[in-house]
CSV table of C-alpha atoms in Angstrom, one decimal:
chain,number,residue,atom,x,y,z
J,194,MET,CA,1.8,14.3,-21.5
J,195,SER,CA,1.2,10.9,-23.3
J,196,GLY,CA,2.6,7.6,-23.8
J,197,GLY,CA,6.1,6.7,-25.8
J,198,LYS,CA,6.8,4.5,-28.4
J,199,ARG,CA,5.7,0.8,-28.7
J,200,GLU,CA,7.9,-2.0,-27.4
J,201,GLY,CA,10.6,-3.3,-29.2
J,202,THR,CA,11.5,-6.7,-30.9
J,203,ASN,CA,15.1,-6.5,-30.3
J,204,ALA,CA,15.6,-8.2,-26.8
J,205,ARG,CA,18.7,-6.4,-26.5
J,206,GLN,CA,16.3,-3.1,-26.3
J,207,ASP,CA,13.6,-4.4,-24.7
J,208,LYS,CA,13.8,-2.7,-21.4
J,209,LEU,CA,15.0,0.4,-23.6
J,210,SER,CA,12.1,0.7,-25.1
J,211,ARG,CA,10.0,-0.4,-22.3
J,212,LEU,CA,10.8,2.4,-20.3
J,213,ARG,CA,10.4,4.9,-23.2
J,214,ALA,CA,7.0,3.6,-23.1
J,215,CYS,CA,6.1,4.6,-19.4
J,216,SER,CA,7.8,8.1,-20.5
J,217,ASP,CA,6.8,11.5,-22.5
J,218,GLU,CA,9.0,11.5,-26.0
J,219,HIS,CA,11.1,14.2,-23.8
J,220,GLY,CA,12.4,11.4,-21.0
J,221,ILE,CA,9.8,12.9,-18.4
J,222,ILE,CA,7.7,10.2,-16.3
J,223,LEU,CA,4.5,11.7,-15.1
J,224,ALA,CA,2.6,8.3,-13.9
J,225,LEU,CA,-0.9,8.3,-12.4
J,226,ALA,CA,-0.7,5.8,-9.4
J,227,ILE,CA,-3.9,4.0,-8.5
J,228,ASP,CA,-2.5,0.5,-7.3
J,229,HIS,CA,-4.2,1.1,-3.7
J,230,ARG,CA,-5.5,-1.9,-2.5
J,231,THR,CA,-6.7,-2.2,1.5
J,232,ASN,CA,-5.7,1.2,1.8
J,233,LEU,CA,-8.3,2.2,-0.9
J,234,ALA,CA,-11.1,-0.4,0.5
J,235,GLN,CA,-10.6,1.1,3.5
J,236,ALA,CA,-11.1,4.8,2.6
J,237,LEU,CA,-13.7,4.2,0.9
J,238,ALA,CA,-15.8,2.5,3.5
J,239,THR,CA,-14.7,5.1,6.1
J,240,ALA,CA,-16.5,7.7,3.6
J,241,ARG,CA,-19.4,5.6,3.8
J,242,GLY,CA,-19.1,5.1,7.7
J,243,SER,CA,-19.4,1.8,7.7
J,244,GLN,CA,-17.1,-0.5,9.3
J,245,ASP,CA,-17.4,-3.5,6.4
J,246,VAL,CA,-14.4,-3.8,3.7
J,247,THR,CA,-15.5,-2.3,0.1
J,248,ALA,CA,-16.6,-5.1,-2.4
J,249,ALA,CA,-13.9,-5.7,-5.2
J,250,SER,CA,-16.3,-4.1,-7.6
J,251,ASP,CA,-16.2,-0.5,-5.9
J,252,LEU,CA,-12.3,-0.8,-6.2
J,253,ARG,CA,-12.9,-1.7,-9.9
J,254,THR,CA,-14.9,1.1,-10.5
J,255,PHE,CA,-12.8,3.5,-8.6
J,256,LYS,CA,-9.7,2.5,-10.9
J,257,CYS,CA,-11.5,2.5,-13.8
J,258,LEU,CA,-13.0,5.9,-14.1
J,259,VAL,CA,-9.7,7.4,-12.5
J,260,THR,CA,-7.3,5.3,-15.6
J,261,GLN,CA,-10.5,6.8,-17.6
J,262,ILE,CA,-10.4,10.2,-17.2
J,263,LEU,CA,-6.7,11.3,-16.3
J,264,THR,CA,-4.5,9.2,-18.5
J,265,PRO,CA,-4.6,11.4,-21.4
J,266,TYR,CA,-2.6,13.7,-19.4
J,267,ALA,CA,-0.3,10.8,-18.2
J,268,SER,CA,2.8,9.1,-19.6
J,269,ALA,CA,1.9,6.0,-17.6
J,270,VAL,CA,-0.5,4.6,-15.2
J,271,LEU,CA,0.4,2.5,-12.3
J,272,LEU,CA,-2.4,-0.5,-11.3
J,273,ASP,CA,-2.5,-3.7,-9.6
J,274,PRO,CA,-2.6,-7.0,-11.0
J,275,GLU,CA,-5.5,-7.7,-8.7
J,276,TYR,CA,-8.0,-4.9,-9.2
J,277,GLY,CA,-6.3,-3.1,-11.7
J,278,LEU,CA,-6.7,-5.3,-15.2
J,279,GLU,CA,-10.0,-3.9,-16.1
J,280,ALA,CA,-8.8,-0.3,-16.2
J,281,LEU,CA,-5.9,-0.6,-18.3
J,282,ARG,CA,-8.5,-1.1,-20.7
J,283,LEU,CA,-10.0,2.6,-20.5
J,284,ARG,CA,-6.1,3.8,-20.4
J,285,HIS,CA,-5.3,6.6,-23.0
J,286,PRO,CA,-3.7,4.9,-26.3
J,287,GLY,CA,-0.2,4.9,-25.8
J,288,THR,CA,-0.2,5.6,-22.2
J,289,GLY,CA,2.4,2.9,-20.3
J,290,VAL,CA,1.8,0.2,-18.1
J,291,MET,CA,3.2,-0.1,-14.8
J,292,LEU,CA,2.1,-2.9,-12.6
J,293,ALA,CA,2.8,-3.2,-8.5
J,294,TYR,CA,4.5,-6.5,-7.3
J,295,GLU,CA,4.1,-6.5,-3.7
J,296,ARG,CA,1.4,-7.9,-1.6
J,297,SER,CA,-1.5,-5.5,-0.3
J,298,GLY,CA,-1.5,-4.8,3.3
J,299,TYR,CA,2.3,-4.6,3.8
J,300,SER,CA,3.0,-1.6,5.9
J,301,ALA,CA,5.7,-0.5,8.0
J,302,ASN,CA,3.5,-1.9,10.9
J,303,GLY,CA,5.3,-5.1,10.1
J,304,ARG,CA,8.8,-4.3,9.9
J,305,ASN,CA,10.3,-7.7,11.2
J,306,GLN,CA,7.6,-9.1,8.8
J,307,PRO,CA,9.2,-10.2,5.2
J,308,PRO,CA,8.1,-8.7,3.1
J,309,GLU,CA,6.1,-10.1,0.0
J,310,VAL,CA,4.9,-10.7,-3.6
J,311,ILE,CA,1.8,-11.4,-4.8
J,312,PRO,CA,1.9,-15.1,-4.7
J,313,HIS,CA,0.3,-16.1,-8.1
J,314,TYR,CA,2.2,-13.6,-10.1
J,315,SER,CA,5.6,-13.3,-11.7
J,316,VAL,CA,7.5,-11.0,-13.1
J,317,ARG,CA,7.0,-13.0,-16.5
J,318,ARG,CA,2.8,-13.3,-15.3
J,319,LEU,CA,2.8,-9.4,-14.9
J,320,VAL,CA,4.6,-8.7,-18.3
J,321,GLU,CA,1.9,-11.0,-19.9
J,322,ALA,CA,-0.8,-9.4,-18.2
J,323,GLY,CA,0.4,-6.0,-20.0
J,324,ALA,CA,3.2,-4.7,-17.8
J,325,GLN,CA,5.9,-2.6,-19.2
J,326,ALA,CA,7.5,-2.1,-16.1
J,327,VAL,CA,7.4,-3.6,-12.4
J,328,LYS,CA,6.6,-2.1,-9.4
J,329,VAL,CA,7.8,-2.6,-5.8
J,330,LEU,CA,7.4,-0.9,-2.6
J,331,LEU,CA,9.7,-1.8,0.2
J,332,TYR,CA,9.6,-0.8,3.6
J,333,TYR,CA,12.8,-0.2,4.9
J,334,ASN,CA,15.2,1.8,7.8
J,335,PRO,CA,18.5,1.5,7.4
J,336,PHE,CA,19.3,1.4,11.1
J,337,ASP,CA,17.2,-1.6,11.5
J,338,ASP,CA,17.8,-5.0,12.8
J,339,PRO,CA,20.2,-6.7,10.8
J,340,HIS,CA,19.0,-9.9,10.3
J,341,ILE,CA,15.1,-7.9,8.8
J,342,ASN,CA,17.2,-5.6,6.8
J,343,SER,CA,19.3,-8.7,5.3
J,344,VAL,CA,16.1,-10.2,4.3
J,345,LYS,CA,14.5,-7.3,2.8
J,346,ARG,CA,17.7,-6.9,0.6
J,347,ALA,CA,17.9,-10.0,-0.5
J,348,TYR,CA,14.2,-10.0,-1.4
J,349,VAL,CA,14.9,-7.0,-3.8
J,350,GLU,CA,17.9,-9.0,-5.6
J,351,ARG,CA,15.5,-11.4,-6.5
J,352,ILE,CA,13.0,-9.1,-7.7
J,353,GLY,CA,16.0,-7.3,-9.8
J,354,ALA,CA,17.4,-10.8,-11.2
J,355,GLU,CA,13.6,-11.4,-12.3
J,356,CYS,CA,13.3,-8.0,-14.3
J,357,GLN,CA,16.7,-8.2,-15.5
J,358,ALA,CA,15.9,-11.6,-17.2
J,359,LEU,CA,13.2,-10.6,-18.8
J,360,GLU,CA,14.4,-7.0,-19.4
J,361,VAL,CA,11.7,-5.3,-17.7
J,362,PRO,CA,12.3,-1.9,-15.7
J,363,PHE,CA,12.3,-2.1,-12.0
J,364,PHE,CA,11.0,0.4,-10.0
J,365,LEU,CA,11.8,0.0,-6.4
J,366,GLU,CA,10.0,2.7,-4.1
J,367,PRO,CA,11.5,2.2,-0.7
J,368,LEU,CA,9.4,3.8,2.3
J,369,VAL,CA,11.0,4.4,5.6
J,370,TYR,CA,9.8,4.5,9.0
J,371,PRO,CA,11.0,5.4,12.6
J,372,SER,CA,13.7,3.1,14.1
J,373,GLU,CA,12.1,1.0,17.2
J,374,GLU,CA,16.1,1.1,18.7
J,375,ARG,CA,15.5,5.1,19.1
J,376,PRO,CA,12.6,5.8,21.2
J,377,GLY,CA,13.2,9.8,20.6
J,378,GLU,CA,12.1,9.5,16.8
J,379,THR,CA,8.4,8.5,17.8
J,380,SER,CA,7.4,12.0,17.4
J,381,GLU,CA,6.6,13.3,14.2
J,382,LEU,CA,8.6,16.0,14.9
J,383,SER,CA,12.2,13.9,15.5
J,384,PHE,CA,10.9,12.0,13.0
J,385,ALA,CA,11.3,14.8,10.2
J,386,ARG,CA,14.7,15.8,11.3
J,387,ALA,CA,16.0,11.9,11.0
J,388,LYS,CA,14.1,11.0,7.8
J,389,PRO,CA,16.7,13.0,5.5
J,390,THR,CA,19.3,10.6,6.8
J,391,TYR,CA,17.3,7.9,6.4
J,392,VAL,CA,16.3,8.7,2.7
J,393,ALA,CA,19.8,8.9,1.8
J,394,ARG,CA,21.1,5.7,2.9
J,395,THR,CA,18.3,3.8,1.5
J,396,VAL,CA,18.6,4.8,-1.7
J,397,ALA,CA,22.6,4.5,-1.7
J,398,GLU,CA,22.2,1.1,-0.7
J,399,PHE,CA,19.0,0.3,-3.2
J,400,GLY,CA,21.0,2.4,-6.4
J,401,GLN,CA,23.5,-0.6,-6.4
J,402,PRO,CA,24.3,-2.7,-9.6
J,403,ARG,CA,23.5,-5.8,-7.3
J,404,TYR,CA,19.9,-4.5,-6.6
J,405,GLY,CA,19.2,-4.1,-10.8
J,406,VAL,CA,17.2,-1.3,-10.1
J,407,ASP,CA,16.7,1.0,-13.1
J,408,VAL,CA,14.2,3.8,-11.1
J,409,LEU,CA,14.0,4.7,-7.6
J,410,LYS,CA,10.4,5.6,-6.9
J,411,VAL,CA,11.6,7.7,-4.4
J,412,GLU,CA,10.0,9.4,-1.1
J,413,TRP,CA,10.5,13.2,0.0
J,414,PRO,CA,13.2,13.1,2.4
J,415,VAL,CA,12.0,16.6,4.0
J,416,VAL,CA,8.3,16.9,5.5
J,417,PRO,CA,6.9,20.0,3.9
J,418,THR,CA,4.4,20.7,6.6
J,419,TYR,CA,7.8,21.0,8.9
J,420,ILE,CA,9.7,23.6,6.2
J,421,ALA,CA,10.1,27.1,7.3
J,422,GLY,CA,9.1,29.6,5.0
J,423,LEU,CA,7.0,27.0,2.8
J,424,ARG,CA,3.7,27.5,2.2
J,425,SER,CA,2.8,24.1,2.8
J,426,CYS,CA,4.2,24.4,6.0
J,427,GLU,CA,1.8,24.1,9.6
J,428,THR,CA,3.6,23.9,12.2
J,429,ALA,CA,5.0,26.8,14.8
J,430,VAL,CA,8.1,24.6,15.1
J,431,PRO,CA,9.5,23.6,12.3
J,432,ALA,CA,12.3,20.7,11.5
J,433,TYR,CA,14.3,22.6,8.9
J,434,SER,CA,14.9,26.0,7.5
J,435,ARG,CA,14.0,26.3,3.8
J,436,ASP,CA,17.6,26.3,2.9
J,437,GLU,CA,18.4,23.3,5.0
J,438,ALA,CA,15.8,21.6,3.3
J,439,ILE,CA,17.3,22.6,-0.3
J,440,GLU,CA,20.6,20.7,1.4
J,441,HIS,CA,19.2,17.8,2.4
J,442,LEU,CA,17.1,17.1,-1.0
J,443,ARG,CA,20.6,17.8,-2.4
J,444,MET,CA,22.2,15.3,0.0
J,445,VAL,CA,19.5,12.6,-1.5
J,446,GLY,CA,20.2,13.2,-4.9
J,447,MET,CA,23.9,12.8,-5.0
J,448,ALA,CA,23.3,9.6,-2.7
J,449,ALA,CA,21.5,7.9,-5.7
J,450,ALA,CA,23.1,6.2,-8.3
J,451,LYS,CA,19.8,5.6,-10.4
J,452,PRO,CA,17.3,8.1,-12.1
J,453,LEU,CA,14.8,9.4,-9.3
J,454,VAL,CA,11.2,9.9,-9.2
J,455,TYR,CA,9.7,11.3,-6.6
J,456,LEU,CA,5.8,10.4,-5.0
J,457,SER,CA,3.4,12.2,-4.6
J,458,ALA,CA,2.9,10.4,-0.6
J,459,GLY,CA,-0.6,11.8,-0.5
J,460,TYR,CA,0.4,15.3,-0.2
J,461,SER,CA,-2.1,17.9,-2.3
J,462,SER,CA,-1.0,18.4,-5.9
J,463,ALA,CA,-0.1,22.2,-4.6
J,464,THR,CA,2.4,20.7,-2.4
J,465,VAL,CA,3.8,18.4,-4.7
J,466,CYS,CA,4.5,21.3,-7.4
J,467,GLU,CA,6.2,23.3,-4.5
J,468,LEU,CA,8.5,20.3,-3.3
J,469,LEU,CA,9.3,19.6,-7.4
J,470,GLU,CA,10.1,23.3,-7.4
J,471,LEU,CA,12.0,23.4,-4.5
J,472,ALA,CA,13.8,20.1,-5.7
J,473,ALA,CA,15.0,21.7,-9.1
J,474,GLU,CA,16.1,24.8,-7.2
J,475,ALA,CA,18.0,22.2,-5.2
J,476,GLY,CA,20.3,21.1,-8.3
J,477,VAL,CA,18.7,17.3,-8.1
J,478,PRO,CA,18.2,16.2,-11.5
J,479,PHE,CA,14.9,13.7,-11.1
J,480,CYS,CA,13.1,12.7,-14.2
J,481,GLY,CA,9.6,12.8,-12.9
J,482,VAL,CA,6.6,11.6,-10.3
J,483,VAL,CA,4.5,9.1,-9.7
J,484,CYS,CA,1.2,10.5,-8.7
J,485,GLY,CA,-1.7,8.8,-6.6
J,486,ARG,CA,-4.2,10.6,-3.9
J,487,ALA,CA,-2.9,13.8,-4.8
J,488,LEU,CA,-4.7,13.5,-8.2
J,489,TRP,CA,-8.0,11.7,-7.0
J,490,GLN,CA,-7.7,11.3,-2.8
J,491,ASP,CA,-10.6,13.9,-2.6
J,492,GLY,CA,-12.7,12.0,-5.0
J,493,ILE,CA,-13.1,9.0,-2.9
J,494,ALA,CA,-15.7,10.6,-0.3
J,495,ILE,CA,-17.5,12.2,-3.8
J,496,TYR,CA,-17.7,8.2,-5.4
J,497,ALA,CA,-18.5,6.8,-1.9
J,498,LYS,CA,-21.5,8.9,-0.9
J,499,GLU,CA,-22.8,9.9,-4.6
J,500,GLY,CA,-21.7,7.4,-7.0
J,501,ALA,CA,-19.9,7.2,-10.0
J,502,ALA,CA,-21.3,10.0,-12.3
J,503,ALA,CA,-20.0,12.5,-9.2
J,504,LEU,CA,-16.8,10.8,-9.0
J,505,GLU,CA,-16.5,11.1,-13.3
J,506,ARG,CA,-17.6,14.9,-13.1
J,507,TRP,CA,-15.1,16.1,-10.2
J,508,LEU,CA,-12.5,14.1,-11.6
J,509,ALA,CA,-13.2,16.1,-15.0
J,510,ARG,CA,-12.8,19.3,-13.1
J,511,GLU,CA,-10.2,18.7,-10.3
J,512,GLY,CA,-8.0,15.9,-11.3
J,513,VAL,CA,-7.3,17.3,-14.5
J,514,ALA,CA,-6.5,20.7,-13.3
J,515,ALA,CA,-4.2,19.0,-10.6
J,516,ILE,CA,-2.4,16.6,-12.9
J,517,GLN,CA,-2.2,19.8,-15.7
J,518,ALA,CA,-0.4,21.5,-12.6
J,519,ILE,CA,2.0,19.0,-12.0
J,520,ALA,CA,3.1,18.2,-15.3
J,521,HIS,CA,3.4,21.9,-16.3
J,522,VAL,CA,6.4,21.9,-13.2
J,523,LEU,CA,7.7,18.8,-14.7
J,524,ARG,CA,8.4,20.3,-18.2
J,525,ARG,CA,10.4,23.2,-16.2
J,526,CYS,CA,11.7,21.1,-13.6
J,527,ALA,CA,12.5,17.4,-14.7
J,528,THR,CA,15.5,15.8,-16.3
J,529,PRO,CA,15.0,13.3,-19.1
J,530,TRP,CA,15.7,9.7,-17.8
J,531,TRP,CA,17.9,9.0,-20.2
J,532,GLN,CA,21.0,11.8,-19.2
J,533,LEU,CA,20.8,10.6,-15.4
J,534,LYS,CA,22.4,7.5,-14.1
J,535,ALA,CA,20.4,4.9,-15.5
J,536,SER,CA,21.7,1.1,-15.5
J,537,ASP,CA,23.7,0.4,-19.1
J,538,SER,CA,20.8,-1.6,-20.6
J,539,CYS,CA,18.5,1.5,-20.1
J,540,GLN,CA,20.7,3.5,-22.2
J,541,PRO,CA,19.9,4.9,-25.6
J,542,ALA,CA,22.1,3.9,-28.4
């Protein structure tokens, strides 16, 4: 896969051109995600056996190597403007650029705190930094306190309006979490059973036109380690049968009013491939995937202990093989984004 066409000059076509730039010539998105910040720094420090925060130079080096070696096989790269701008210069020619807008460190642990964007950035500044699309992560529970959910929905509306004003594609990544009001969901198994409903309601909410979302970067509504009959299943007490998992995937696909791309969620590339095939079997129309840790997480310890050259060798072997395997599945299973339910400004003439 490689990046799409260059940005157009006609204002009416800007969003369309930018979305094309983040997909391949067939309208399929395979984006390499390396916008991780706080969690990547912590992982590098842990791999070194240190409690100290990893230096910013390590984050930049890691991002540069991953970007340089893996973007020849990606349609786009997702980076952050805080540590990732240097890596943009090393991406493969023609690879689209997506930049993260949310503040680092935001997590479901702060579910009652309003989400925040990076304070010294705006959508305009992200575009000036090279963004052809903007990504925002949001922790959301459709059954959470109405006040905090109202704040979160207003937050998405503001970002959507910013993106619409500048004709920039808006990728929203809503991640669900257990409800504090439902104590029975505290176990992994209980939450796995509740998750499909949470994801379906969440994608239905943010697919509404008022939010200005162009593509939903959606998490898997089913947990692969709890799907009976899947190679990835690791439990003796599954949350759902294979047929039930297919029905849950179908339910979320039907609830979505916008094109879907799945995220890798830290699963292995083999598990991501298995889930993509399951979604295709369910008849879910999705236009791609945004993969991060599935492609490079095992390289964290290698970089931390053996250095940049060792990581480069590992990426050229293992990382490339992983992204090529996912690309192969996408060629068989994904649907061009322009055939899906995109906003009017993202529909080809």
